[in-house]
Coordinates of C-alpha atoms in Angstrom, one line a residue:
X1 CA 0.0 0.0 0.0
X2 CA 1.5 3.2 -1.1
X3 CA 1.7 5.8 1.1
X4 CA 2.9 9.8 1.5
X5 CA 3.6 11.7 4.7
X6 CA 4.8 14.9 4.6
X7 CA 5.9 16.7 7.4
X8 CA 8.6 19.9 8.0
X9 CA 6.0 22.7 7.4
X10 CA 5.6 26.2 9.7
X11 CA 5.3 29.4 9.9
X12 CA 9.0 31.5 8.6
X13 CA 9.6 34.9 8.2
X14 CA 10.2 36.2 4.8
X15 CA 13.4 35.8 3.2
X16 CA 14.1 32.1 6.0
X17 CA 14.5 28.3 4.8
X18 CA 12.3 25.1 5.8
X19 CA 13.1 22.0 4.5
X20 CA 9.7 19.7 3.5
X21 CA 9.8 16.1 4.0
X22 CA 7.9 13.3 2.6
X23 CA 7.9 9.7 4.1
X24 CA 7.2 7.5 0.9
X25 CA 6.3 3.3 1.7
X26 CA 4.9 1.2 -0.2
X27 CA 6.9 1.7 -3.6
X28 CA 10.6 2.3 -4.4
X29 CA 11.4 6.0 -4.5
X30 CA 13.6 5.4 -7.5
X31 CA 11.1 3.6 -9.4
X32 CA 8.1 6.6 -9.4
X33 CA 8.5 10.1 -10.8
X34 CA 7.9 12.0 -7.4
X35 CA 7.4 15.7 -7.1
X36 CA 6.0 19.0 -5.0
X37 CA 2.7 20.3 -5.2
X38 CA 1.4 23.3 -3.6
X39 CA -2.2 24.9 -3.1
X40 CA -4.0 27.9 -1.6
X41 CA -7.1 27.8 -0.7
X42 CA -9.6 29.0 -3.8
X43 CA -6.4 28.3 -6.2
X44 CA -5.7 25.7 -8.3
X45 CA -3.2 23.3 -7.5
X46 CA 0.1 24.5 -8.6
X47 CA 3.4 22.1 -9.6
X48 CA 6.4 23.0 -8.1
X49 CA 9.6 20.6 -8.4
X50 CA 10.1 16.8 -9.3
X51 CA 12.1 14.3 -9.8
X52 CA 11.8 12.1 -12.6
X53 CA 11.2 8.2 -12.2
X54 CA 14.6 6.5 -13.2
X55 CA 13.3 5.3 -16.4
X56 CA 12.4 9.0 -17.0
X57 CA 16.2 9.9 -16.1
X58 CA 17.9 7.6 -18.5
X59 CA 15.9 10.2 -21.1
X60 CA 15.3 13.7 -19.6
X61 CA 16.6 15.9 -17.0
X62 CA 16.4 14.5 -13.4
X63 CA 14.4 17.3 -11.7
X64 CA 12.8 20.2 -12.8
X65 CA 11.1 23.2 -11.1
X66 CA 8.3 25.8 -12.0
X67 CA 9.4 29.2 -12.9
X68 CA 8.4 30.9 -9.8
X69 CA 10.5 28.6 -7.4
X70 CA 13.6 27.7 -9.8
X71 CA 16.9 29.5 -8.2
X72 CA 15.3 29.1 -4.4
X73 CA 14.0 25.8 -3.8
X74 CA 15.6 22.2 -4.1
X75 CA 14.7 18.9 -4.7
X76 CA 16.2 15.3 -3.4
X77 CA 15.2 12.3 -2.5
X78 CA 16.9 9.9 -0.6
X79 CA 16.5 6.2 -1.5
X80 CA 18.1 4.6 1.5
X81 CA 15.4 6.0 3.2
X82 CA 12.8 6.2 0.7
X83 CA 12.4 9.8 1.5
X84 CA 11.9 13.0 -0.5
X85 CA 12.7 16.5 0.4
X86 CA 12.4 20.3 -0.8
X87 CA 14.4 22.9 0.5
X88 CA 13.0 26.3 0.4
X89 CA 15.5 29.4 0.5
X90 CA 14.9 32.9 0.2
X91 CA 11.1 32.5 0.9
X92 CA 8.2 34.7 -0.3
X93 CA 5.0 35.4 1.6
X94 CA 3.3 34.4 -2.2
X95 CA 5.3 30.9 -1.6
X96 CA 2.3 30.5 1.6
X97 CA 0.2 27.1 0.6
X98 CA -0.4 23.6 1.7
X99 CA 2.5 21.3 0.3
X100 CA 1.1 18.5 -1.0
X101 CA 4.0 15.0 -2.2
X102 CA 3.0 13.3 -4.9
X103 CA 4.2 9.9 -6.7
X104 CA 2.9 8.1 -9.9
X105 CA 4.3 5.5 -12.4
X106 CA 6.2 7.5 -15.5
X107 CA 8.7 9.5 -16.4
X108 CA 6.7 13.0 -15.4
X109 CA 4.7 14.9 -12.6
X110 CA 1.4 16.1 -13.8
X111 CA -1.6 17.1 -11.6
X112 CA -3.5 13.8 -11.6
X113 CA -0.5 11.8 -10.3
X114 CA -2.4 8.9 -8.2
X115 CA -1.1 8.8 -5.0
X116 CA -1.1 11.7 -2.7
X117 CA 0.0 12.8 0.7
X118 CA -2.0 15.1 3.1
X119 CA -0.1 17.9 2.9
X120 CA 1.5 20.1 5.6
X121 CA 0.9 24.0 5.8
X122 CA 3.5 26.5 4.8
X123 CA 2.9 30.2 5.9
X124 CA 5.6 33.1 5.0
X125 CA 4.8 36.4 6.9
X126 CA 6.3 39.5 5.2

């Protein structure tokens, strides 16, 4: 049973760092393309990093990034401990959302990836 927990979120002042976590069982992190959503409320969900499945990697880039966060935020994922991460530097109160992991069979993150964690709540004050 596939499953996503993501934890790391809080409240940072404008301009800090937090480092997101997500807790992946279930399925081989190497083996899923597994990336960083993010959502405010009334918003639609937005894509923000993710790391290519390996298949996807022996074709493409390994990670990729939206516009808005490329230059600030970093993606990894650990496969000794099937875990993936995204740090966030240099934050902006407009980077304030629930950060959702997500992980699906493919080479790609798209918005209708299959499994999905709970999310945990990031709030930048200015």
């Amino acid at each position: 049973q596939v499953q996503l927990v993501e934890s790391g979120g809080g409240l940072v002042e404008s301009g800090g760092s937090l480092r997101l976590s997500c807790s992946a069982s279930g399925f081989f992190l190497d083996d899923y393309a597994v990336g960083w959503f993010r959502q405010v409320p009334g918003k639609e969900r937005e894509g923000v990093s993710c790391i290519r499945s390996r298949d996807g990697r022996a074709r493409y880039a390994a990670s990729y990034y939206s516009a808005s966060v490329k230059g600030r935020f970093t993606i990894s994922g650990d496969n000794a401990t099937n875990t993936l991460y995204l740090q966030m530097d240099r934050l902006k109160p407009e980077d304030s959302a629930v950060y959702y992991c997500a992980a699906d069979r493919g080479f790609n993150c798209y918005s209708g990836m299959r499994y999905w964690g709970k999310g945990t709540l990031v709030n930048v004050s200015s």
